[in-house]
mmCIF file of C-alpha atoms in Angstrom:
data_model
loop_
_atom_site.group_PDB
_atom_site.id
_atom_site.type_symbol
_atom_site.label_atom_id
_atom_site.label_comp_id
_atom_site.label_asym_id
_atom_site.label_seq_id
_atom_site.Cartn_x
_atom_site.Cartn_y
_atom_site.Cartn_z
ATOM 1 C CA GLU A 1 127.512 110.867 -6.390
ATOM 2 C CA LYS A 2 128.958 113.996 -7.982
ATOM 3 C CA ARG A 3 127.225 116.102 -5.365
ATOM 4 C CA ASN A 4 128.674 113.927 -2.579
ATOM 5 C CA MET A 5 132.137 114.216 -4.046
ATOM 6 C CA ALA A 6 131.735 117.984 -4.310
ATOM 7 C CA ALA A 7 130.546 118.183 -0.692
ATOM 8 C CA ARG A 8 133.487 116.102 0.508
ATOM 9 C CA GLY A 9 135.847 118.276 -1.507
ATOM 10 C CA LEU A 10 134.350 121.434 -0.025
ATOM 11 C CA PHE A 11 134.569 119.973 3.487
ATOM 12 C CA LYS A 12 138.219 119.029 3.010
ATOM 13 C CA GLY A 13 138.873 122.503 1.696
ATOM 14 C CA LEU A 14 137.264 124.069 4.736
ATOM 15 C CA LEU A 15 139.312 121.864 7.043
ATOM 16 C CA GLY A 16 142.446 122.823 5.156
ATOM 17 C CA ALA A 17 141.518 126.479 5.431
ATOM 18 C CA GLY A 18 140.843 125.966 9.123
ATOM 19 C CA GLY A 19 144.333 124.542 9.561
ATOM 20 C CA ILE A 20 145.813 127.572 7.816
ATOM 21 C CA VAL A 21 143.793 129.911 10.042
ATOM 22 C CA VAL A 22 144.892 128.122 13.221
ATOM 23 C CA ALA A 23 148.534 128.225 12.130
ATOM 24 C CA GLY A 24 148.244 131.850 11.051
ATOM 25 C CA VAL A 25 146.792 133.216 14.273
ATOM 26 C CA ALA A 26 148.480 130.822 16.720
ATOM 27 C CA TRP A 27 150.943 133.425 17.986
ATOM 28 C CA LEU A 28 148.559 136.380 18.202
ATOM 29 C CA PRO A 29 147.360 137.399 21.696
ATOM 30 C CA HIS A 30 144.267 139.293 20.496
ATOM 31 C CA PRO A 31 140.863 137.902 21.615
ATOM 32 C CA ILE A 32 139.576 137.748 18.022
ATOM 33 C CA ALA A 33 142.591 135.645 17.056
ATOM 34 C CA GLY A 34 141.973 133.447 20.089
ATOM 35 C CA ASP A 35 138.331 132.929 19.104
ATOM 36 C CA MET A 36 139.301 132.021 15.535
ATOM 37 C CA LYS A 37 141.923 129.573 16.756
ATOM 38 C CA GLU A 38 139.414 127.998 19.157
ATOM 39 C CA HIS A 39 136.693 127.678 16.494
ATOM 40 C CA TYR A 40 138.822 126.165 13.746
ATOM 41 C CA GLY A 41 140.995 124.220 16.181
ATOM 42 C CA THR A 42 137.928 122.517 17.650
ATOM 43 C CA LEU A 43 136.658 121.762 14.143
ATOM 44 C CA LEU A 44 139.964 120.145 13.219
ATOM 45 C CA TYR A 45 140.071 118.177 16.467
ATOM 46 C CA LYS A 46 136.551 116.797 16.171
ATOM 47 C CA LYS A 47 136.674 116.077 12.428
ATOM 48 C CA VAL A 48 140.278 114.952 12.005
ATOM 49 C CA ALA A 49 142.015 114.076 15.279
ATOM 50 C CA TRP A 50 139.178 112.490 17.267
ATOM 51 C CA PRO A 51 138.051 110.033 14.539
ATOM 52 C CA VAL A 52 141.591 108.630 14.681
ATOM 53 C CA LEU A 53 142.000 108.731 18.459
ATOM 54 C CA ARG A 54 138.661 107.034 19.127
ATOM 55 C CA ARG A 55 139.891 103.937 17.253
ATOM 56 C CA ILE A 56 142.710 103.527 19.745
ATOM 57 C CA ASP A 57 142.078 102.047 23.183
ATOM 58 C CA PRO A 58 141.280 104.762 25.761
ATOM 59 C CA GLU A 59 144.321 104.359 27.989
ATOM 60 C CA THR A 60 146.716 104.583 25.043
ATOM 61 C CA THR A 61 144.860 107.665 23.797
ATOM 62 C CA HIS A 62 145.158 109.175 27.259
ATOM 63 C CA ASN A 63 148.905 108.544 27.303
ATOM 64 C CA ILE A 64 149.324 109.981 23.798
ATOM 65 C CA SER A 65 147.513 113.140 24.896
ATOM 66 C CA VAL A 66 149.713 113.590 27.956
ATOM 67 C CA GLN A 67 152.909 113.070 25.959
ATOM 68 C CA ALA A 68 151.741 115.461 23.235
ATOM 69 C CA CYS A 69 151.100 118.066 25.904
ATOM 70 C CA ALA A 70 154.481 117.401 27.500
ATOM 71 C CA MET A 71 156.152 117.941 24.112
ATOM 72 C CA GLY A 72 154.392 121.258 23.584
ATOM 73 C CA LEU A 73 152.128 119.997 20.807
ATOM 74 C CA THR A 74 148.905 121.180 22.442
ATOM 75 C CA PRO A 75 147.555 124.696 21.819
ATOM 76 C CA VAL A 76 148.736 127.714 23.764
ATOM 77 C CA ASP A 77 146.120 130.219 24.893
ATOM 78 C CA ARG A 78 147.888 133.552 24.415
ATOM 79 C CA VAL A 79 144.841 135.697 25.163
ATOM 80 C CA LYS A 80 144.904 137.393 28.555
ATOM 81 C CA ASP A 81 142.070 136.174 30.770
ATOM 82 C CA SER A 82 139.256 138.591 31.541
ATOM 83 C CA LYS A 83 139.502 140.413 34.870
ATOM 84 C CA THR A 84 136.067 138.974 35.647
ATOM 85 C CA LEU A 85 137.604 135.500 35.870
ATOM 86 C CA SER A 86 140.524 136.496 38.078
ATOM 87 C CA THR A 87 140.092 134.990 41.519
ATOM 88 C CA GLN A 88 141.856 134.298 44.797
ATOM 89 C CA VAL A 89 141.061 131.079 46.644
ATOM 90 C CA MET A 90 142.862 129.685 49.709
ATOM 91 C CA GLY A 91 145.350 132.532 49.345
ATOM 92 C CA LEU A 92 146.210 131.433 45.805
ATOM 93 C CA ASP A 93 145.908 133.907 42.930
ATOM 94 C CA MET A 94 144.571 132.534 39.644
ATOM 95 C CA SER A 95 143.795 134.247 36.347
ATOM 96 C CA ASN A 96 140.721 132.039 36.006
ATOM 97 C CA PRO A 97 138.920 129.397 38.117
ATOM 98 C CA LEU A 98 139.092 126.558 35.566
ATOM 99 C CA GLY A 99 141.519 123.739 36.299
ATOM 100 C CA LEU A 100 142.598 120.328 35.052
ATOM 101 C CA ALA A 101 141.501 117.627 37.493
ATOM 102 C CA ALA A 102 143.735 114.970 39.002
ATOM 103 C CA GLY A 103 143.923 111.767 37.001
ATOM 104 C CA TRP A 104 144.959 113.319 33.700
ATOM 105 C CA ASP A 105 148.609 114.099 34.414
ATOM 106 C CA LYS A 106 149.322 111.484 37.032
ATOM 107 C CA GLN A 107 153.115 111.684 36.874
ATOM 108 C CA ALA A 108 153.669 115.475 36.499
ATOM 109 C CA GLU A 109 154.883 115.114 32.930
ATOM 110 C CA ALA A 110 152.841 117.856 31.241
ATOM 111 C CA VAL A 111 152.290 120.622 33.790
ATOM 112 C CA VAL A 112 153.610 123.478 31.645
ATOM 113 C CA GLY A 113 151.718 122.347 28.551
ATOM 114 C CA ALA A 114 148.466 122.028 30.495
ATOM 115 C CA LEU A 115 148.806 125.487 32.023
ATOM 116 C CA ASN A 116 149.659 126.887 28.596
ATOM 117 C CA MET A 117 146.336 125.560 27.281
ATOM 118 C CA GLY A 118 144.752 128.178 29.507
ATOM 119 C CA PHE A 119 143.951 126.382 32.745
ATOM 120 C CA GLY A 120 144.240 128.502 35.884
ATOM 121 C CA HIS A 121 145.405 125.512 37.877
ATOM 122 C CA VAL A 122 146.476 121.912 37.332
ATOM 123 C CA GLU A 123 146.189 119.066 39.819
ATOM 124 C CA ILE A 124 148.782 116.297 39.564
ATOM 125 C CA GLY A 125 148.249 112.700 40.636
ATOM 126 C CA SER A 126 147.065 110.773 42.397
ATOM 127 C CA VAL A 127 150.611 110.109 43.606
ATOM 128 C CA THR A 128 151.387 107.200 45.922
ATOM 129 C CA PRO A 129 154.493 107.011 48.148
ATOM 130 C CA LEU A 130 155.866 103.910 46.403
ATOM 131 C CA PRO A 131 155.573 103.038 42.708
ATOM 132 C CA GLN A 132 152.686 100.724 41.873
ATOM 133 C CA PRO A 133 151.222 99.508 38.560
ATOM 134 C CA GLY A 134 147.555 99.929 39.429
ATOM 135 C CA ASN A 135 144.887 97.470 38.340
ATOM 136 C CA PRO A 136 145.228 95.038 35.416
ATOM 137 C CA LYS A 137 144.450 96.278 31.900
ATOM 138 C CA PRO A 138 142.070 97.014 30.272
ATOM 139 C CA ARG A 139 140.984 99.494 32.908
ATOM 140 C CA MET A 140 139.504 102.425 31.005
ATOM 141 C CA PHE A 141 136.342 102.293 28.901
ATOM 142 C CA ARG A 142 134.579 104.865 26.757
ATOM 143 C CA LEU A 143 130.881 105.621 26.623
ATOM 144 C CA GLU A 144 131.227 108.059 23.762
ATOM 145 C CA GLN A 145 127.597 108.937 23.109
ATOM 146 C CA ASP A 146 127.225 109.575 26.837
ATOM 147 C CA GLN A 147 130.339 111.807 26.867
ATOM 148 C CA ALA A 148 131.569 109.572 29.667
ATOM 149 C CA VAL A 149 134.334 107.207 30.746
ATOM 150 C CA ILE A 150 134.557 104.351 33.230
ATOM 151 C CA ASN A 151 137.999 103.820 34.738
ATOM 152 C CA ARG A 152 139.487 101.504 37.310
ATOM 153 C CA TYR A 153 143.116 102.612 37.112
ATOM 154 C CA GLY A 154 143.749 101.947 40.803
ATOM 155 C CA PHE A 155 146.302 104.668 41.540
ATOM 156 C CA ASN A 156 148.870 103.645 38.932
ATOM 157 C CA SER A 157 151.818 105.796 39.966
ATOM 158 C CA GLU A 158 155.543 106.075 39.353
ATOM 159 C CA GLY A 159 155.819 106.913 43.040
ATOM 160 C CA ALA A 160 156.477 110.060 45.034
ATOM 161 C CA GLU A 161 160.207 110.294 44.354
ATOM 162 C CA ALA A 162 159.903 110.320 40.539
ATOM 163 C CA VAL A 163 157.069 112.858 40.605
ATOM 164 C CA TYR A 164 158.853 115.019 43.169
ATOM 165 C CA LEU A 165 162.005 115.244 41.030
ATOM 166 C CA ARG A 166 159.958 116.431 38.039
ATOM 167 C CA LEU A 167 158.210 119.070 40.118
ATOM 168 C CA ARG A 168 161.443 120.235 41.712
ATOM 169 C CA GLU A 169 162.862 120.746 38.230
ATOM 170 C CA LEU A 170 159.679 122.565 37.213
ATOM 171 C CA ARG A 171 159.958 124.964 40.150
ATOM 172 C CA LYS A 172 163.377 126.189 39.007
ATOM 173 C CA ASN A 173 161.499 128.593 36.727
ATOM 174 C CA PRO A 174 158.346 130.672 37.314
ATOM 175 C CA VAL A 175 155.138 128.687 36.731
ATOM 176 C CA ARG A 176 152.224 130.308 34.941
ATOM 177 C CA GLY A 177 149.470 128.983 37.242
ATOM 178 C CA VAL A 178 148.694 127.030 40.404
ATOM 179 C CA VAL A 179 149.887 123.417 40.781
ATOM 180 C CA GLY A 180 148.170 121.121 43.276
ATOM 181 C CA ILE A 181 149.207 117.598 44.261
ATOM 182 C CA ASN A 182 146.592 114.893 44.759
ATOM 183 C CA LEU A 183 147.882 112.353 47.278
ATOM 184 C CA GLY A 184 146.925 108.691 47.291
ATOM 185 C CA LYS A 185 147.837 105.661 49.366
ATOM 186 C CA ASN A 186 149.516 102.487 48.210
ATOM 187 C CA LYS A 187 147.228 99.489 47.842
ATOM 188 C CA GLU A 188 148.818 97.737 50.808
ATOM 189 C CA GLY A 189 149.871 100.909 52.596
ATOM 190 C CA ASP A 190 148.840 102.468 55.882
ATOM 191 C CA ALA A 191 146.620 105.477 55.257
ATOM 192 C CA VAL A 192 148.030 107.787 57.927
ATOM 193 C CA LYS A 193 151.651 106.982 57.084
ATOM 194 C CA ASP A 194 151.122 107.249 53.317
ATOM 195 C CA PHE A 195 149.231 110.544 53.340
ATOM 196 C CA THR A 196 151.489 112.236 55.890
ATOM 197 C CA TYR A 197 154.508 111.113 53.868
ATOM 198 C CA GLY A 198 152.967 112.750 50.817
ATOM 199 C CA VAL A 199 152.552 116.020 52.669
ATOM 200 C CA GLU A 200 156.142 115.906 53.882
ATOM 201 C CA ARG A 201 157.519 115.040 50.432
ATOM 202 C CA PHE A 202 155.588 117.519 48.318
ATOM 203 C CA GLY A 203 155.189 120.423 50.726
ATOM 204 C CA ASP A 204 157.898 122.524 49.094
ATOM 205 C CA VAL A 205 156.767 122.020 45.468
ATOM 206 C CA ALA A 206 152.949 122.038 45.745
ATOM 207 C CA ASP A 207 150.667 125.076 45.907
ATOM 208 C CA TYR A 208 148.048 122.915 47.630
ATOM 209 C CA LEU A 209 147.745 119.291 48.779
ATOM 210 C CA VAL A 210 144.743 116.984 48.371
ATOM 211 C CA VAL A 211 143.877 113.975 50.526
ATOM 212 C CA ASN A 212 142.094 111.651 48.118
ATOM 213 C CA VAL A 213 139.874 109.297 50.119
ATOM 214 C CA SER A 214 137.247 108.865 47.410
ATOM 215 C CA SER A 215 138.596 106.826 44.525
ATOM 216 C CA PRO A 216 136.401 103.735 44.086
ATOM 217 C CA ASN A 217 139.303 101.733 42.643
ATOM 218 C CA THR A 218 141.466 101.169 45.736
ATOM 219 C CA PRO A 219 140.007 98.620 48.177
ATOM 220 C CA GLY A 220 138.891 100.159 51.452
ATOM 221 C CA LEU A 221 139.793 103.733 50.484
ATOM 222 C CA ARG A 222 136.262 105.133 50.656
ATOM 223 C CA THR A 223 135.808 103.803 54.178
ATOM 224 C CA LEU A 224 138.250 106.549 55.188
ATOM 225 C CA GLN A 225 135.372 108.992 54.638
ATOM 226 C CA LYS A 226 133.624 107.617 57.723
ATOM 227 C CA ARG A 227 133.641 110.125 60.566
ATOM 228 C CA SER A 228 136.066 108.539 63.013
ATOM 229 C CA GLU A 229 138.488 107.349 60.330
ATOM 230 C CA LEU A 230 138.419 110.672 58.497
ATOM 231 C CA GLU A 231 138.999 112.714 61.647
ATOM 232 C CA LYS A 232 141.973 110.573 62.639
ATOM 233 C CA LEU A 233 143.481 110.830 59.144
ATOM 234 C CA LEU A 234 142.924 114.546 58.610
ATOM 235 C CA LYS A 235 144.250 115.448 62.062
ATOM 236 C CA ALA A 236 147.468 113.591 61.223
ATOM 237 C CA VAL A 237 147.712 115.226 57.798
ATOM 238 C CA VAL A 238 147.099 118.740 59.134
ATOM 239 C CA SER A 239 149.644 118.138 61.901
ATOM 240 C CA SER A 240 152.199 117.050 59.301
ATOM 241 C CA ARG A 241 151.374 120.095 57.186
ATOM 242 C CA ASN A 242 151.802 122.411 60.159
ATOM 243 C CA LYS A 243 155.225 120.932 60.795
ATOM 244 C CA HIS A 244 156.614 120.692 57.260
ATOM 245 C CA CYS A 245 154.781 123.280 55.116
ATOM 246 C CA PRO A 246 152.517 125.420 57.314
ATOM 247 C CA THR A 247 151.432 127.791 54.549
ATOM 248 C CA LYS A 248 150.164 125.114 52.139
ATOM 249 C CA PRO A 249 146.388 124.494 51.997
ATOM 250 C CA VAL A 250 145.148 120.964 52.683
ATOM 251 C CA LEU A 251 141.991 119.772 50.899
ATOM 252 C CA VAL A 252 139.986 116.554 51.047
ATOM 253 C CA LYS A 253 138.382 115.016 47.946
ATOM 254 C CA ILE A 254 135.094 113.219 48.504
ATOM 255 C CA ALA A 255 132.803 110.869 46.594
ATOM 256 C CA PRO A 256 129.396 111.800 45.147
ATOM 257 C CA ASP A 257 127.895 108.549 46.466
ATOM 258 C CA ASN A 258 127.833 109.553 50.138
ATOM 259 C CA SER A 259 124.489 109.626 51.949
ATOM 260 C CA ASP A 260 123.213 112.897 53.373
ATOM 261 C CA GLN A 261 124.275 111.775 56.852
ATOM 262 C CA ASP A 262 127.734 110.899 55.535
ATOM 263 C CA LEU A 263 128.006 114.388 54.071
ATOM 264 C CA VAL A 264 127.042 115.905 57.408
ATOM 265 C CA ASP A 265 129.736 113.850 59.161
ATOM 266 C CA ILE A 266 132.374 114.729 56.568
ATOM 267 C CA CYS A 267 131.612 118.432 56.787
ATOM 268 C CA VAL A 268 131.653 118.355 60.587
ATOM 269 C CA VAL A 269 135.120 116.789 60.493
ATOM 270 C CA ALA A 270 136.339 119.200 57.811
ATOM 271 C CA LYS A 271 135.353 122.188 59.941
ATOM 272 C CA LYS A 272 136.605 120.677 63.186
ATOM 273 C CA VAL A 273 140.017 119.689 61.854
ATOM 274 C CA GLY A 274 140.403 122.871 59.837
ATOM 275 C CA VAL A 275 141.055 121.809 56.268
ATOM 276 C CA GLN A 276 141.362 124.713 53.846
ATOM 277 C CA GLY A 277 139.209 123.241 51.085
ATOM 278 C CA MET A 278 137.169 120.328 49.726
ATOM 279 C CA ILE A 279 136.875 118.831 46.244
ATOM 280 C CA VAL A 280 133.392 117.696 45.225
ATOM 281 C CA SER A 281 133.477 115.183 43.713
ATOM 282 C CA ASN A 282 135.282 112.076 42.533
ATOM 283 C CA THR A 283 133.769 109.514 40.133
ATOM 284 C CA THR A 284 130.589 107.563 40.915
ATOM 285 C CA ASN A 285 129.820 103.868 41.216
ATOM 286 C CA ASP A 286 126.276 104.546 40.008
ATOM 287 C CA ARG A 287 125.140 103.653 36.492
ATOM 288 C CA PRO A 288 122.216 105.939 35.591
ATOM 289 C CA ASP A 289 119.388 104.458 33.519
ATOM 290 C CA SER A 290 119.915 107.348 31.097
ATOM 291 C CA LEU A 291 123.193 105.883 29.811
ATOM 292 C CA ILE A 292 123.039 105.079 26.099
ATOM 293 C CA ASN A 293 125.848 102.557 26.596
ATOM 294 C CA ALA A 294 126.407 102.011 22.865
ATOM 295 C CA GLU A 295 129.745 100.269 23.472
ATOM 296 C CA GLY A 296 128.282 97.880 26.058
ATOM 297 C CA ASN A 297 130.693 99.106 28.726
ATOM 298 C CA LYS A 298 128.098 100.177 31.269
ATOM 299 C CA GLN A 299 128.644 97.183 33.546
ATOM 300 C CA GLU A 300 132.421 97.515 33.708
ATOM 301 C CA THR A 301 133.703 97.949 37.253
ATOM 302 C CA GLY A 302 135.115 101.356 38.081
ATOM 303 C CA GLY A 303 134.232 104.995 38.518
ATOM 304 C CA LEU A 304 131.948 106.714 36.016
ATOM 305 C CA SER A 305 132.960 110.245 35.020
ATOM 306 C CA GLY A 306 131.883 112.761 32.412
ATOM 307 C CA ALA A 307 128.508 114.238 31.511
ATOM 308 C CA PRO A 308 126.334 111.668 33.392
ATOM 309 C CA LEU A 309 128.093 112.616 36.645
ATOM 310 C CA LYS A 310 127.370 116.337 36.341
ATOM 311 C CA ASP A 311 123.965 116.590 38.004
ATOM 312 C CA LYS A 312 124.792 114.227 40.846
ATOM 313 C CA SER A 313 128.081 115.898 41.673
ATOM 314 C CA THR A 314 126.506 119.350 41.436
ATOM 315 C CA GLU A 315 123.770 118.432 43.918
ATOM 316 C CA CYS A 316 126.418 117.046 46.253
ATOM 317 C CA LEU A 317 128.316 120.312 45.855
ATOM 318 C CA LYS A 318 125.272 122.363 46.856
ATOM 319 C CA LYS A 319 124.755 120.292 49.979
ATOM 320 C CA VAL A 320 128.397 120.546 51.035
ATOM 321 C CA TYR A 321 128.394 124.302 50.457
ATOM 322 C CA VAL A 322 125.404 124.743 52.771
ATOM 323 C CA LEU A 323 126.718 122.273 55.366
ATOM 324 C CA THR A 324 130.016 124.147 55.551
ATOM 325 C CA GLU A 325 128.153 127.475 55.592
ATOM 326 C CA GLY A 326 130.222 128.659 52.663
ATOM 327 C CA LYS A 327 133.257 128.948 54.938
ATOM 328 C CA ILE A 328 135.368 126.234 53.296
ATOM 329 C CA PRO A 329 136.381 126.866 49.668
ATOM 330 C CA LEU A 330 135.124 124.144 47.334
ATOM 331 C CA ILE A 331 136.386 122.862 44.001
ATOM 332 C CA GLY A 332 133.583 121.584 41.781
ATOM 333 C CA VAL A 333 134.379 118.713 39.444
ATOM 334 C CA GLY A 334 132.256 116.241 37.522
ATOM 335 C CA GLY A 335 130.866 116.545 33.996
ATOM 336 C CA VAL A 336 132.233 119.985 33.143
ATOM 337 C CA GLY A 337 132.448 120.495 29.374
ATOM 338 C CA SER A 338 131.105 123.991 28.755
ATOM 339 C CA GLY A 339 130.999 127.482 30.184
ATOM 340 C CA ALA A 340 127.437 126.833 31.322
ATOM 341 C CA ASP A 341 128.586 123.723 33.218
ATOM 342 C CA ALA A 342 131.355 125.685 34.933
ATOM 343 C CA TYR A 343 128.950 128.480 35.861
ATOM 344 C CA GLU A 344 126.486 125.951 37.275
ATOM 345 C CA LYS A 345 129.230 124.550 39.513
ATOM 346 C CA ILE A 346 130.134 128.028 40.740
ATOM 347 C CA ARG A 347 126.550 128.918 41.539
ATOM 348 C CA ALA A 348 126.301 125.550 43.334
ATOM 349 C CA GLY A 349 129.126 126.550 45.656
ATOM 350 C CA ALA A 350 132.447 126.073 43.845
ATOM 351 C CA SER A 351 135.127 128.755 44.009
ATOM 352 C CA MET A 352 137.200 126.742 41.526
ATOM 353 C CA VAL A 353 136.125 124.276 38.838
ATOM 354 C CA GLN A 354 137.914 121.317 37.251
ATOM 355 C CA MET A 355 137.451 119.223 34.110
ATOM 356 C CA TYR A 356 139.019 116.018 32.800
ATOM 357 C CA THR A 357 136.885 113.436 30.967
ATOM 358 C CA ARG A 358 135.099 115.793 28.603
ATOM 359 C CA LEU A 359 138.394 117.359 27.559
ATOM 360 C CA ALA A 360 138.925 114.217 25.463
ATOM 361 C CA TYR A 361 135.584 114.641 23.702
ATOM 362 C CA GLU A 362 135.607 118.436 23.336
ATOM 363 C CA GLY A 363 139.311 118.819 22.554
ATOM 364 C CA PRO A 364 142.066 121.056 23.965
ATOM 365 C CA TYR A 365 140.651 124.233 22.445
ATOM 366 C CA ALA A 366 137.606 123.838 24.698
ATOM 367 C CA VAL A 367 139.531 125.474 27.544
ATOM 368 C CA ARG A 368 139.468 128.830 25.779
ATOM 369 C CA LYS A 369 135.775 128.471 24.883
ATOM 370 C CA ILE A 370 134.742 127.531 28.427
ATOM 371 C CA LYS A 371 136.503 130.580 29.850
ATOM 372 C CA ARG A 372 134.987 132.917 27.279
ATOM 373 C CA ASP A 373 131.468 131.584 27.803
ATOM 374 C CA LEU A 374 131.857 131.630 31.590
ATOM 375 C CA ASP A 375 132.978 135.249 31.431
ATOM 376 C CA ASN A 376 129.917 136.155 29.346
ATOM 377 C CA LEU A 377 127.521 134.330 31.688
ATOM 378 C CA ILE A 378 128.883 136.065 34.781
ATOM 379 C CA LYS A 379 128.599 139.469 33.123
ATOM 380 C CA LYS A 380 125.158 138.699 31.708
ATOM 381 C CA ASP A 381 123.847 138.148 35.250
ATOM 382 C CA GLY A 382 125.257 141.476 36.342
ATOM 383 C CA PHE A 383 128.238 140.250 38.351
ATOM 384 C CA SER A 384 131.762 141.597 38.185
ATOM 385 C CA GLY A 385 133.632 138.532 39.449
ATOM 386 C CA VAL A 386 133.518 134.834 40.238
ATOM 387 C CA SER A 387 133.265 135.249 44.005
ATOM 388 C CA GLU A 388 129.951 137.122 43.704
ATOM 389 C CA CYS A 389 128.299 134.064 42.128
ATOM 390 C CA VAL A 390 129.566 131.346 44.464
ATOM 391 C CA GLY A 391 126.775 129.376 46.139
ATOM 392 C CA LEU A 392 123.807 131.385 44.860
ATOM 393 C CA ASP A 393 121.853 128.317 43.762
ATOM 394 C CA ALA A 394 122.876 126.296 46.829
ATOM 395 C CA ARG A 395 121.562 128.896 49.232
ATOM 396 C CA ALA A 396 118.344 129.169 47.242
ATOM 397 C CA LYS A 397 117.678 125.408 47.294
ATOM 398 C CA TYR A 398 118.884 124.167 50.672
ATOM 399 C CA PRO A 399 118.213 125.837 54.033
ATOM 400 C CA ALA A 400 121.091 126.389 56.419
ATOM 401 C CA PRO A 401 121.565 123.416 58.809
ATOM 402 C CA ALA A 402 120.298 123.653 62.352
ATOM 403 C CA LYS A 403 123.157 123.900 64.839
ATOM 404 C CA THR A 404 122.950 121.479 67.760
ATOM 405 C CA GLY A 405 126.373 121.913 69.296
ATOM 406 C CA LEU A 406 129.839 123.274 68.806
ATOM 407 C CA PHE A 407 130.113 121.747 65.322
ATOM 408 C CA TRP A 408 126.362 120.988 64.853
#
């Protein structure tokens, strides 16, 4: 018992020392200071903050995190990103390719705080034209040992006007990184009208615009990925973009559950219509047998995200990269929680990478660690920049598609 007490005392002392270290180096921009802050900050998060947060229901924890970020209570990465990570995609300059995926800051409340954590870009939303509450609660469920979450939020949104006003205020001052807007449709809305309205409303405050046709939590939304429906929708969106904000890239976000033929159709439409990018992928309806499912939440309805999605979304990414012949920039998302995960996405075809779910499990200091490890991995393989690595594994695994016509 005395030994246990001594061990607990030593552990508390180390945590206390860690807190002092984090506070002491917080304002220093040197890489060594950044590494110390990341190491001890992660220790404090996992040993002190997370044991408390995990006792609170997931949606409340999510909201607490967003508000803490909005109030400037999340860490600031003051270390300049390595030149190796600097990249330009869709005409947008970023200091690094790592971004915060849509779904975390749905209402544009914490953009500055998120960028200050070290993300190269942040994607807001999904934002619907009119306010809507989303699906009934509870609608978010943890699978902690699986490093996963199931959610069925259903596009809960304060509506385009509220989000637009926040972003307009944000744009009064220079913004550190790239800000994308993920557009959704109202539950009872018309897809073409809702998405084109989003383009018109956010064209002057967004760096890029995303047509989200892949959430599993809005009835009928995924049917918009079918060839004829998708072509009709994207033509209308691109036409609206050309009229209201001709310089802003339009992207489409797809599901990982599409068949190979569906992927072919989607990529044909993407090339034909001329979107500037694709996001691969959204959450999955699948429930892998590998899930530990300690909480018993496996059978909850909704989209599964986090570590169990990584392999499936990465394979989907490889296929899309080859189908688009590497000509359409891709954003890889799904299960990213480490530098190795981010590098795997890039080699699978992603020019940019996003994370969300595993940020809750790894903590806010993970952003710095992912960037550092990604930088080391790129250099270790003899490359000088992100663009040199894009699609290497995709091209090695999947042959180029046979062309049978103008667009295959």
